[in-house]
């Protein structure tokens, strides 16, 4: 049986994700570790495990990538989350995907170069996340993150309009793009 996760632990997870976005991911980007989406995902996974290891272990929280089981399985339009954090109960089932008792976070990630289709692909992730929030019943305390590294000048692009009700209290945008001096900047928009 999984322990109840207190609100302060959920807040610690959220704050750590923001810290990773502001410090660890930019450092990895600057050092040349992040080429396309998979290395970006690997970097985020590494930093989550490193920074939250004992908390994840204490509450049986696992990180799964390319997640398409449990509540993501059998939908009319099948979806696959790039990454999730979920609490599990190993006594619940044999297959890990069926052991999930609570969703903590769902991530959609993009790492795109400066070409025409990049914005379209990022918007698709926002539509996907909107569908998760509105139709997937992942729990009232599940938080959603859309992280986009866009290698172009975007003038601090927020992908979701500020007055969208479905995003309020549920979505955090983790964005990166080049400033006017062609330096990559990483910034956060929380929809409160």
Coordinates of N, CA, C and O in Angstrom, one line a residue:
X1 N 0.8 -1.2 0.0 CA 0.0 0.0 0.0 C 0.9 1.2 0.0 O 1.8 1.3 0.8
X2 N 0.6 2.2 -0.8 CA 1.3 3.4 -0.9 C 0.9 4.4 0.2 O -0.2 4.5 0.5
X3 N 1.9 5.2 0.6 CA 1.7 6.2 1.6 C 1.0 7.4 1.0 O 1.2 7.7 -0.2
X4 N 0.2 8.0 1.8 CA -0.4 9.3 1.3 C 0.7 10.3 1.1 O 1.6 10.5 2.0
X5 N 0.6 11.0 0.0 CA 1.6 12.1 -0.3 C 1.1 13.4 0.3 O 0.1 13.9 -0.2
X6 N 1.8 14.0 1.3 CA 1.3 15.2 1.8 C 1.5 16.4 0.8 O 2.4 16.3 -0.1
X7 N 0.8 17.4 1.0 CA 0.8 18.6 0.1 C 2.2 19.2 0.1 O 2.6 19.7 -1.0
X8 N 2.9 19.2 1.2 CA 4.3 19.8 1.2 C 5.2 19.0 0.3 O 6.1 19.6 -0.4
X9 N 5.0 17.7 0.2 CA 5.8 16.9 -0.7 C 5.5 17.2 -2.2 O 6.4 17.2 -3.0
X10 N 4.2 17.4 -2.5 CA 3.8 17.7 -3.9 C 4.3 19.1 -4.2 O 4.8 19.3 -5.4
X11 N 4.3 20.0 -3.3 CA 4.9 21.3 -3.5 C 6.4 21.2 -3.7 O 7.0 21.9 -4.6
X12 N 7.1 20.4 -3.0 CA 8.5 20.2 -3.2 C 8.8 19.6 -4.6 O 9.8 20.1 -5.3
X13 N 8.0 18.7 -5.1 CA 8.2 18.2 -6.4 C 8.0 19.3 -7.4 O 8.8 19.5 -8.3
X14 N 6.9 20.1 -7.3 CA 6.7 21.2 -8.2 C 7.8 22.2 -8.2 O 8.3 22.6 -9.3
X15 N 8.3 22.6 -7.0 CA 9.4 23.6 -6.9 C 10.7 23.0 -7.5 O 11.5 23.7 -8.1
X16 N 10.9 21.7 -7.3 CA 12.1 21.1 -7.9 C 12.1 21.1 -9.4 O 13.1 21.3 -10.0
X17 N 10.9 20.8 -9.9 CA 10.8 20.8 -11.4 C 11.1 22.2 -11.9 O 11.8 22.3 -12.9
X18 N 10.6 23.2 -11.3 CA 10.9 24.6 -11.7 C 12.4 24.9 -11.6 O 13.0 25.5 -12.4
X19 N 13.0 24.4 -10.5 CA 14.4 24.6 -10.3 C 15.2 23.9 -11.4 O 16.2 24.5 -11.9
X20 N 14.9 22.7 -11.7 CA 15.6 22.0 -12.7 C 15.5 22.8 -14.1 O 16.4 22.9 -14.8
X21 N 14.3 23.3 -14.3 CA 14.1 24.1 -15.6 C 15.0 25.4 -15.6 O 15.5 25.7 -16.6
X22 N 15.1 26.0 -14.5 CA 15.8 27.3 -14.4 C 17.3 27.1 -14.3 O 18.1 28.0 -14.7
X23 N 17.8 26.0 -13.8 CA 19.3 25.8 -13.6 C 19.9 24.6 -14.3 O 20.9 24.7 -14.9
X24 N 19.3 23.4 -14.1 CA 19.9 22.2 -14.6 C 19.8 22.1 -16.1 O 20.8 21.8 -16.8
X25 N 18.6 22.3 -16.6 CA 18.4 22.2 -18.1 C 19.2 23.2 -18.8 O 19.8 22.9 -19.8
X26 N 19.2 24.5 -18.4 CA 20.0 25.5 -19.1 C 21.5 25.1 -19.1 O 22.2 25.3 -20.1
X27 N 22.0 24.5 -18.0 CA 23.4 24.1 -17.9 C 23.6 23.0 -18.9 O 24.7 23.0 -19.6
X28 N 22.7 22.0 -19.0 CA 22.9 20.9 -19.9 C 22.8 21.4 -21.4 O 23.6 21.0 -22.2
X29 N 21.9 22.4 -21.6 CA 21.8 23.0 -22.9 C 23.1 23.7 -23.3 O 23.6 23.5 -24.4
X30 N 23.6 24.5 -22.4 CA 24.9 25.2 -22.7 C 26.0 24.3 -22.9 O 26.9 24.7 -23.8
X31 N 26.1 23.2 -22.3 CA 27.2 22.2 -22.5 C 27.0 21.4 -23.7 O 27.9 20.5 -24.0
X32 N 25.9 21.5 -24.4 CA 25.7 20.7 -25.6 C 25.1 19.4 -25.5 O 25.1 18.5 -26.4
X33 N 24.5 19.1 -24.3 CA 23.9 17.7 -24.1 C 22.6 17.5 -24.7 O 22.1 16.4 -24.9
X34 N 21.9 18.6 -25.0 CA 20.5 18.5 -25.4 C 20.3 18.6 -27.0 O 20.2 19.7 -27.5
X35 N 20.3 17.5 -27.6 CA 20.1 17.5 -29.1 C 18.8 16.8 -29.3 O 18.7 15.6 -29.0
X36 N 17.8 17.5 -29.7 CA 16.4 16.9 -30.0 C 15.7 16.5 -28.7 O 16.3 16.6 -27.6
X37 N 14.6 15.9 -28.9 CA 13.7 15.6 -27.7 C 14.2 14.5 -26.8 O 14.0 14.6 -25.6
X38 N 14.8 13.4 -27.3 CA 15.1 12.3 -26.5 C 16.2 12.7 -25.5 O 16.1 12.3 -24.3
X39 N 17.2 13.5 -25.9 CA 18.3 13.8 -24.9 C 17.7 14.8 -23.9 O 18.1 14.8 -22.7
X40 N 16.8 15.7 -24.3 CA 16.1 16.6 -23.4 C 15.3 15.8 -22.4 O 15.4 16.0 -21.2
X41 N 14.6 14.8 -22.8 CA 13.8 13.9 -21.9 C 14.8 13.2 -20.9 O 14.5 13.0 -19.7
X42 N 15.9 12.7 -21.5 CA 16.9 12.0 -20.6 C 17.4 12.9 -19.6 O 17.6 12.5 -18.4
X43 N 17.7 14.1 -19.9 CA 18.2 15.1 -19.0 C 17.2 15.4 -17.9 O 17.6 15.4 -16.7
X44 N 16.0 15.6 -18.2 CA 14.9 15.9 -17.2 C 14.8 14.7 -16.3 O 14.7 14.8 -15.1
X45 N 14.7 13.5 -16.9 CA 14.6 12.3 -16.1 C 15.8 12.2 -15.1 O 15.6 11.9 -13.9
X46 N 17.0 12.4 -15.6 CA 18.2 12.3 -14.7 C 18.1 13.3 -13.5 O 18.3 12.9 -12.4
X47 N 17.8 14.5 -13.8 CA 17.7 15.5 -12.8 C 16.5 15.3 -11.8 O 16.7 15.5 -10.6
X48 N 15.4 14.8 -12.3 CA 14.3 14.4 -11.4 C 14.8 13.3 -10.4 O 14.5 13.4 -9.2
X49 N 15.4 12.3 -11.0 CA 15.8 11.2 -10.1 C 16.9 11.6 -9.1 O 16.9 11.2 -8.0
X50 N 17.8 12.5 -9.6 CA 18.9 12.9 -8.7 C 18.4 13.8 -7.6 O 18.7 13.7 -6.5
X51 N 17.6 14.8 -8.0 CA 17.2 15.8 -7.0 C 16.0 15.3 -6.1 O 15.9 15.8 -5.0
X52 N 15.2 14.4 -6.6 CA 14.0 14.0 -5.8 C 14.1 12.5 -5.3 O 13.1 12.0 -4.8
X53 N 15.3 11.9 -5.5 CA 15.4 10.5 -5.3 C 14.8 9.9 -4.0 O 14.0 9.0 -4.0
X54 N 15.2 10.5 -2.8 CA 14.7 10.0 -1.6 C 13.2 10.2 -1.4 O 12.5 9.4 -0.9
X55 N 12.7 11.4 -1.9 CA 11.2 11.6 -1.8 C 10.5 10.6 -2.7 O 9.4 10.1 -2.3
X56 N 11.0 10.4 -3.9 CA 10.3 9.5 -4.8 C 10.3 8.1 -4.2 O 9.3 7.4 -4.2
X57 N 11.4 7.7 -3.6 CA 11.4 6.4 -3.0 C 10.5 6.3 -1.8 O 9.8 5.3 -1.6
X58 N 10.5 7.3 -1.0 CA 9.7 7.3 0.3 C 8.2 7.1 -0.1 O 7.5 6.4 0.7
X59 N 7.7 7.7 -1.2 CA 6.3 7.6 -1.5 C 6.0 6.7 -2.7 O 4.9 6.8 -3.2
X60 N 6.9 5.9 -3.1 CA 6.7 5.0 -4.2 C 6.3 5.7 -5.5 O 5.3 5.4 -6.2
X61 N 7.0 6.8 -5.8 CA 6.7 7.6 -7.0 C 7.7 7.2 -8.1 O 8.9 7.2 -7.8
X62 N 7.2 6.8 -9.2 CA 8.0 6.4 -10.3 C 8.0 7.4 -11.4 O 7.0 8.1 -11.6
X63 N 9.0 7.4 -12.3 CA 9.0 8.2 -13.5 C 9.0 7.3 -14.7 O 9.8 6.4 -14.8
X64 N 8.0 7.4 -15.5 CA 7.9 6.6 -16.7 C 7.8 7.5 -17.9 O 7.2 8.5 -17.9
X65 N 8.6 7.1 -19.0 CA 8.6 7.9 -20.2 C 7.8 7.1 -21.3 O 7.5 5.9 -21.1
X66 N 7.4 7.9 -22.3 CA 6.6 7.3 -23.4 C 5.4 6.5 -22.8 O 5.2 5.3 -23.2
X67 N 4.7 7.1 -21.9 CA 3.6 6.3 -21.2 C 2.3 6.3 -21.9 O 1.7 7.3 -22.2
X68 N 1.9 5.0 -22.2 CA 0.6 4.8 -22.9 C -0.2 3.7 -22.4 O -1.0 3.1 -23.1
X69 N -0.1 3.5 -21.1 CA -0.9 2.5 -20.4 C -1.9 3.1 -19.4 O -2.0 4.3 -19.4
X70 N -2.6 2.2 -18.6 CA -3.5 2.7 -17.6 C -4.5 3.6 -18.2 O -5.2 3.2 -19.2
X71 N -4.7 4.8 -17.7 CA -5.8 5.7 -18.2 C -5.5 6.3 -19.6 O -6.4 6.8 -20.3
X72 N -4.3 6.1 -20.1 CA -3.9 6.5 -21.5 C -4.2 5.4 -22.5 O -4.2 5.7 -23.7
X73 N -4.6 4.2 -22.1 CA -4.8 3.1 -22.9 C -6.3 3.1 -23.3 O -7.2 3.4 -22.5
X74 N -6.6 2.7 -24.5 CA -8.0 2.5 -25.0 C -8.8 3.7 -25.3 O -10.0 3.6 -25.4
X75 N -8.2 4.9 -25.3 CA -8.9 6.1 -25.6 C -9.2 6.1 -27.1 O -8.5 5.5 -27.9
X76 N -10.2 6.8 -27.5 CA -10.6 6.9 -28.9 C -9.4 7.4 -29.8 O -9.1 6.8 -30.8
X77 N -8.7 8.4 -29.3 CA -7.5 8.8 -30.0 C -6.4 8.5 -29.0 O -6.1 9.3 -28.1
X78 N -5.7 7.4 -29.2 CA -4.7 7.0 -28.2 C -3.6 8.0 -28.1 O -3.1 8.6 -29.1
X79 N -3.2 8.3 -26.9 CA -2.2 9.3 -26.6 C -1.1 8.6 -25.8 O -1.2 7.6 -25.1
X80 N 0.1 9.3 -25.9 CA 1.2 8.8 -25.1 C 1.9 10.0 -24.5 O 2.3 10.9 -25.2
X81 N 2.0 10.1 -23.2 CA 2.6 11.2 -22.5 C 4.1 11.0 -22.6 O 4.6 9.9 -22.5
X82 N 4.8 12.1 -22.8 CA 6.3 12.0 -22.9 C 6.9 11.5 -21.6 O 7.9 10.7 -21.6
X83 N 6.3 11.9 -20.5 CA 6.8 11.5 -19.2 C 5.8 11.7 -18.1 O 5.0 12.7 -18.2
X84 N 5.7 10.8 -17.2 CA 4.8 11.0 -16.0 C 5.6 10.7 -14.7 O 6.5 10.0 -14.7
X85 N 5.1 11.3 -13.7 CA 5.4 10.9 -12.3 C 4.1 10.3 -11.7 O 3.1 11.0 -11.8
X86 N 4.2 9.1 -11.2 CA 3.0 8.5 -10.7 C 3.4 7.7 -9.4 O 4.4 7.0 -9.4
X87 N 2.5 7.7 -8.5 CA 2.6 6.8 -7.3 C 2.1 5.4 -7.6 O 1.1 5.3 -8.3
X88 N 2.9 4.4 -7.2 CA 2.5 3.0 -7.5 C 2.3 2.2 -6.2 O 2.9 2.5 -5.2
X89 N 1.5 1.2 -6.4 CA 1.4 0.2 -5.4 C 1.7 -1.2 -6.0 O 0.9 -1.7 -6.8
X90 N 2.9 -1.7 -5.7 CA 3.4 -2.9 -6.4 C 2.5 -4.1 -6.1 O 2.6 -5.1 -6.8
X91 N 1.7 -4.1 -5.1 CA 0.9 -5.2 -4.7 C -0.4 -5.2 -5.5 O -1.2 -6.2 -5.5
X92 N -0.7 -4.1 -6.2 CA -1.9 -4.0 -7.0 C -2.0 -4.9 -8.2 O -3.1 -5.4 -8.6
X93 N -0.9 -5.1 -8.9 CA -0.9 -5.9 -10.1 C 0.5 -6.3 -10.5 O 1.5 -5.9 -9.8
X94 N 0.7 -7.2 -11.5 CA 2.0 -7.6 -11.9 C 2.6 -6.7 -12.9 O 3.8 -6.5 -12.9
X95 N 1.8 -6.1 -13.8 CA 2.3 -5.1 -14.8 C 2.4 -3.7 -14.1 O 1.5 -3.2 -13.6
X96 N 3.6 -3.1 -14.2 CA 3.8 -1.8 -13.6 C 2.8 -0.8 -14.0 O 2.4 0.1 -13.2
X97 N 2.4 -0.8 -15.3 CA 1.5 0.2 -15.8 C 0.1 0.1 -15.1 O -0.7 1.0 -15.1
X98 N -0.2 -1.1 -14.5 CA -1.4 -1.3 -13.8 C -1.3 -1.0 -12.3 O -2.3 -1.2 -11.6
X99 N -0.1 -0.7 -11.8 CA 0.1 -0.5 -10.4 C -0.1 1.0 -10.0 O 0.1 1.3 -8.8
X100 N -0.5 1.8 -10.9 CA -0.6 3.3 -10.6 C -1.8 3.5 -9.7 O -2.9 3.1 -10.0
X101 N -1.5 4.3 -8.6 CA -2.6 4.6 -7.7 C -2.9 6.1 -7.8 O -4.0 6.6 -7.4
X102 N -1.9 6.9 -8.2 CA -2.1 8.4 -8.3 C -1.1 9.0 -9.3 O 0.1 8.6 -9.3
X103 N -1.6 9.9 -10.1 CA -0.8 10.6 -11.0 C -0.4 11.9 -10.3 O -1.2 12.7 -9.8
X104 N 0.9 12.2 -10.4 CA 1.5 13.4 -9.8 C 1.8 14.5 -10.8 O 1.4 15.6 -10.6
X105 N 2.4 14.1 -11.9 CA 2.7 15.0 -13.0 C 2.7 14.4 -14.4 O 3.1 13.2 -14.5
X106 N 2.3 15.1 -15.4 CA 2.3 14.7 -16.7 C 3.1 15.7 -17.5 O 2.8 16.9 -17.4
X107 N 4.1 15.3 -18.3 CA 4.9 16.2 -19.1 C 4.7 15.9 -20.6 O 4.7 14.8 -21.0
X108 N 4.7 17.0 -21.3 CA 4.9 16.9 -22.8 C 6.1 17.8 -23.1 O 6.2 18.9 -22.6
X109 N 7.0 17.3 -23.9 CA 8.3 17.9 -24.1 C 8.5 18.1 -25.6 O 8.2 17.3 -26.4
X110 N 9.1 19.3 -25.9 CA 9.5 19.5 -27.3 C 10.9 20.2 -27.3 O 11.1 21.1 -26.5
X111 N 11.7 19.8 -28.2 CA 13.0 20.5 -28.4 C 13.1 20.6 -29.9 O 13.4 19.7 -30.7
X112 N 12.9 21.8 -30.4 CA 12.8 22.1 -31.9 C 13.8 23.1 -32.3 O 14.0 24.1 -31.7
X113 N 14.3 22.9 -33.5 CA 15.1 23.9 -34.2 C 14.2 25.0 -34.8 O 13.0 24.9 -34.8
X114 N 14.8 26.0 -35.4 CA 14.1 27.1 -36.0 C 13.6 26.8 -37.4 O 14.3 27.0 -38.4
X115 N 12.5 26.1 -37.5 CA 11.9 25.8 -38.8 C 10.4 25.9 -38.7 O 9.8 25.8 -37.6
X116 N 9.8 26.0 -39.8 CA 8.4 26.3 -39.9 C 7.5 25.4 -39.1 O 6.6 25.8 -38.4
X117 N 7.7 24.1 -39.1 CA 6.8 23.2 -38.4 C 6.9 23.2 -36.9 O 6.1 22.6 -36.2
X118 N 7.9 23.8 -36.3 CA 8.2 23.7 -34.9 C 7.0 24.3 -34.1 O 6.6 23.6 -33.2
X119 N 6.5 25.4 -34.4 CA 5.4 26.0 -33.6 C 4.2 25.1 -33.7 O 3.5 24.9 -32.7
X120 N 3.9 24.5 -34.9 CA 2.8 23.6 -35.0 C 2.9 22.4 -34.1 O 1.9 22.0 -33.5
X121 N 4.1 21.8 -34.0 CA 4.3 20.7 -33.2 C 4.1 21.0 -31.7 O 3.6 20.2 -30.9
X122 N 4.6 22.2 -31.3 CA 4.4 22.6 -29.9 C 2.9 22.8 -29.6 O 2.4 22.4 -28.6
X123 N 2.2 23.5 -30.5 CA 0.8 23.7 -30.3 C 0.0 22.3 -30.2 O -0.9 22.2 -29.4
X124 N 0.5 21.3 -30.9 CA -0.1 20.0 -30.8 C 0.0 19.4 -29.4 O -0.9 18.8 -28.9
X125 N 1.2 19.7 -28.8 CA 1.3 19.2 -27.4 C 0.4 19.9 -26.5 O -0.1 19.4 -25.5
X126 N 0.1 21.2 -26.7 CA -0.8 21.9 -25.9 C -2.2 21.4 -26.0 O -3.0 21.2 -25.1
X127 N -2.6 21.0 -27.3 CA -3.9 20.4 -27.5 C -4.0 19.1 -26.8 O -5.0 18.7 -26.2
X128 N -2.9 18.3 -26.8 CA -2.8 17.0 -26.2 C -3.0 17.2 -24.7 O -3.8 16.5 -24.0
X129 N -2.3 18.2 -24.1 CA -2.4 18.4 -22.7 C -3.8 18.9 -22.3 O -4.3 18.4 -21.2
X130 N -4.4 19.7 -23.1 CA -5.7 20.1 -22.8 C -6.7 18.9 -22.8 O -7.5 18.8 -21.9
X131 N -6.5 18.0 -23.7 CA -7.3 16.8 -23.7 C -7.0 16.0 -22.4 O -8.0 15.4 -21.8
X132 N -5.8 15.9 -22.0 CA -5.5 15.1 -20.7 C -6.3 15.8 -19.6 O -6.9 15.1 -18.8
X133 N -6.2 17.1 -19.5 CA -6.9 17.8 -18.3 C -8.4 17.6 -18.4 O -9.0 17.4 -17.4
X134 N -8.9 17.8 -19.6 CA -10.4 17.8 -19.7 C -11.0 16.4 -19.7 O -12.2 16.2 -19.3
X135 N -10.3 15.4 -20.2 CA -10.9 14.1 -20.5 C -10.3 12.8 -19.8 O -10.9 11.8 -19.9
X136 N -9.2 12.9 -19.2 CA -8.5 11.7 -18.8 C -8.6 11.4 -17.3 O -8.2 10.4 -16.8
X137 N -9.2 12.3 -16.5 CA -9.5 12.0 -15.1 C -8.3 11.5 -14.4 O -8.3 10.3 -13.8
X138 N -7.2 12.2 -14.4 CA -5.9 11.8 -13.7 C -5.8 12.3 -12.3 O -4.8 12.1 -11.7
X139 N -6.9 12.8 -11.7 CA -6.9 13.2 -10.3 C -6.8 14.7 -10.2 O -6.1 15.4 -11.0
X140 N -7.4 15.3 -9.2 CA -7.5 16.7 -9.1 C -6.1 17.4 -8.7 O -5.9 18.5 -8.9
X141 N -5.2 16.6 -8.2 CA -3.9 17.1 -7.8 C -2.8 16.8 -8.8 O -1.6 17.2 -8.6
X142 N -3.1 16.2 -9.9 CA -2.2 16.0 -11.0 C -1.8 17.4 -11.6 O -2.7 18.2 -11.9
X143 N -0.5 17.6 -11.8 CA -0.1 18.8 -12.4 C 0.5 18.5 -13.8 O 1.1 17.5 -14.0
X144 N 0.3 19.4 -14.7 CA 0.8 19.2 -16.1 C 1.8 20.2 -16.5 O 1.7 21.4 -16.1
X145 N 2.8 19.8 -17.2 CA 3.9 20.6 -17.6 C 4.1 20.5 -19.1 O 4.2 19.3 -19.6
X146 N 4.2 21.6 -19.8 CA 4.6 21.6 -21.2 C 5.9 22.3 -21.3 O 6.0 23.5 -21.0
X147 N 6.9 21.6 -21.6 CA 8.3 22.1 -21.7 C 8.7 22.2 -23.2 O 8.8 21.1 -23.8
X148 N 9.1 23.4 -23.6 CA 9.5 23.6 -25.0 C 10.7 24.4 -25.1 O 10.8 25.5 -24.6
X149 N 11.7 23.7 -25.7 CA 13.0 24.4 -26.1 C 12.8 24.7 -27.6 O 12.8 23.8 -28.4
X150 N 12.8 26.0 -27.9 CA 12.6 26.4 -29.3 C 13.8 27.2 -29.7 O 13.9 28.3 -29.2
X151 N 14.6 26.7 -30.6 CA 15.8 27.4 -31.0 C 15.6 28.4 -32.0 O 16.0 28.3 -33.2
X152 N 14.9 29.5 -31.6 CA 14.6 30.6 -32.4 C 14.3 31.8 -31.5 O 14.2 31.6 -30.3
X153 N 14.1 33.0 -32.0 CA 13.6 34.1 -31.2 C 12.1 34.1 -31.3 O 11.5 34.2 -32.3
X154 N 11.5 34.0 -30.1 CA 10.1 33.9 -30.0 C 9.5 35.0 -29.1 O 8.3 35.0 -28.9
X155 N 10.3 36.0 -28.7 CA 9.8 37.1 -27.8 C 9.0 36.6 -26.6 O 7.8 36.9 -26.4
X156 N 9.6 35.7 -25.8 CA 8.9 35.2 -24.6 C 7.5 34.6 -24.9 O 6.5 35.1 -24.5
X157 N 7.5 33.6 -25.7 CA 6.2 33.0 -26.2 C 5.5 32.2 -25.1 O 6.1 31.3 -24.5
X158 N 4.3 32.6 -24.8 CA 3.4 31.8 -24.0 C 2.5 31.1 -25.0 O 1.9 31.7 -25.8
X159 N 2.4 29.8 -24.9 CA 1.6 29.0 -25.8 C 0.2 28.9 -25.5 O -0.7 28.7 -26.3
X160 N -0.1 29.1 -24.2 CA -1.5 29.1 -23.8 C -2.0 30.5 -23.4 O -1.3 31.2 -22.7
X161 N -3.1 30.9 -24.0 CA -3.7 32.2 -23.6 C -3.8 32.3 -22.1 O -4.2 31.3 -21.4
X162 N -3.6 33.5 -21.6 CA -3.6 33.7 -20.1 C -5.0 33.4 -19.5 O -5.1 33.1 -18.3
X163 N -6.1 33.6 -20.2 CA -7.4 33.4 -19.6 C -8.1 32.1 -19.9 O -9.3 32.0 -19.9
X164 N -7.3 31.1 -20.2 CA -7.9 29.8 -20.5 C -8.2 29.0 -19.2 O -7.3 28.7 -18.5
X165 N -9.5 28.8 -19.0 CA -9.9 28.1 -17.7 C -9.4 26.7 -17.5 O -9.1 26.4 -16.4
X166 N -9.2 26.0 -18.6 CA -8.8 24.6 -18.4 C -7.3 24.5 -17.9 O -6.9 23.5 -17.3
X167 N -6.5 25.6 -18.1 CA -5.1 25.6 -17.6 C -5.0 26.1 -16.2 O -4.0 25.8 -15.5
X168 N -5.9 26.8 -15.7 CA -5.8 27.5 -14.4 C -5.6 26.4 -13.2 O -6.4 25.5 -13.1
X169 N -4.5 26.6 -12.5 CA -4.2 25.8 -11.4 C -3.7 24.4 -11.7 O -3.4 23.6 -10.9
X170 N -3.6 24.1 -13.0 CA -3.2 22.7 -13.5 C -1.9 22.7 -14.3 O -1.3 21.7 -14.4
X171 N -1.7 23.8 -15.0 CA -0.6 23.8 -16.1 C 0.5 24.8 -15.7 O 0.3 25.9 -15.3
X172 N 1.7 24.3 -15.9 CA 2.9 25.2 -15.9 C 3.6 25.0 -17.2 O 3.9 23.9 -17.7
X173 N 3.9 26.2 -17.8 CA 4.7 26.2 -19.1 C 6.1 26.4 -18.8 O 6.5 27.4 -18.0
X174 N 7.0 25.6 -19.3 CA 8.4 25.7 -19.1 C 8.9 26.0 -20.6 O 8.9 25.1 -21.4
X175 N 9.3 27.2 -20.8 CA 9.7 27.6 -22.1 C 11.1 28.1 -22.2 O 11.7 28.6 -21.3
X176 N 11.7 27.9 -23.4 CA 13.0 28.4 -23.7 C 13.1 28.8 -25.2 O 12.5 28.1 -26.0
X177 N 13.7 29.9 -25.4 CA 14.0 30.4 -26.8 C 15.1 31.4 -26.7 O 15.6 31.8 -25.6
X178 N 15.6 31.9 -27.9 CA 16.7 32.8 -27.9 C 16.2 34.3 -27.7 O 15.1 34.7 -28.2
X179 N 17.0 35.0 -26.9 CA 16.7 36.4 -26.8 C 17.3 37.2 -27.9 O 17.8 36.6 -28.9
X180 N 17.2 38.5 -27.9 CA 17.7 39.4 -29.0 C 19.2 39.3 -29.2 O 19.7 39.6 -30.3
X181 N 19.9 38.8 -28.2 CA 21.4 38.7 -28.3 C 21.8 37.2 -28.6 O 22.9 36.8 -28.5
X182 N 20.8 36.4 -29.0 CA 20.9 35.0 -29.4 C 21.5 34.2 -28.3 O 22.3 33.3 -28.5
X183 N 21.1 34.5 -27.1 CA 21.4 33.7 -25.9 C 20.1 33.0 -25.5 O 19.0 33.6 -25.4
X184 N 20.2 31.7 -25.2 CA 19.0 30.9 -24.9 C 18.6 31.3 -23.5 O 19.4 31.3 -22.5
X185 N 17.3 31.6 -23.3 CA 16.7 31.9 -22.0 C 15.7 30.9 -21.7 O 14.9 30.4 -22.5
X186 N 15.6 30.6 -20.4 CA 14.6 29.6 -19.9 C 13.7 30.3 -18.9 O 14.2 31.0 -18.0
X187 N 12.4 30.2 -19.1 CA 11.5 31.0 -18.3 C 10.2 30.1 -18.0 O 10.0 29.1 -18.7
X188 N 9.5 30.5 -17.0 CA 8.3 29.7 -16.5 C 7.1 30.6 -16.5 O 7.1 31.7 -16.1
X189 N 6.0 30.0 -16.9 CA 4.6 30.6 -16.8 C 3.7 29.6 -16.1 O 3.5 28.5 -16.6
X190 N 3.3 30.0 -14.9 CA 2.3 29.2 -14.2 C 0.9 29.8 -14.4 O 0.7 31.0 -14.2
X191 N 0.0 28.9 -14.7 CA -1.4 29.4 -14.9 C -2.1 29.2 -13.6 O -2.5 28.1 -13.2
X192 N -2.3 30.3 -12.9 CA -2.9 30.2 -11.5 C -4.4 30.7 -11.6 O -4.8 31.4 -12.4

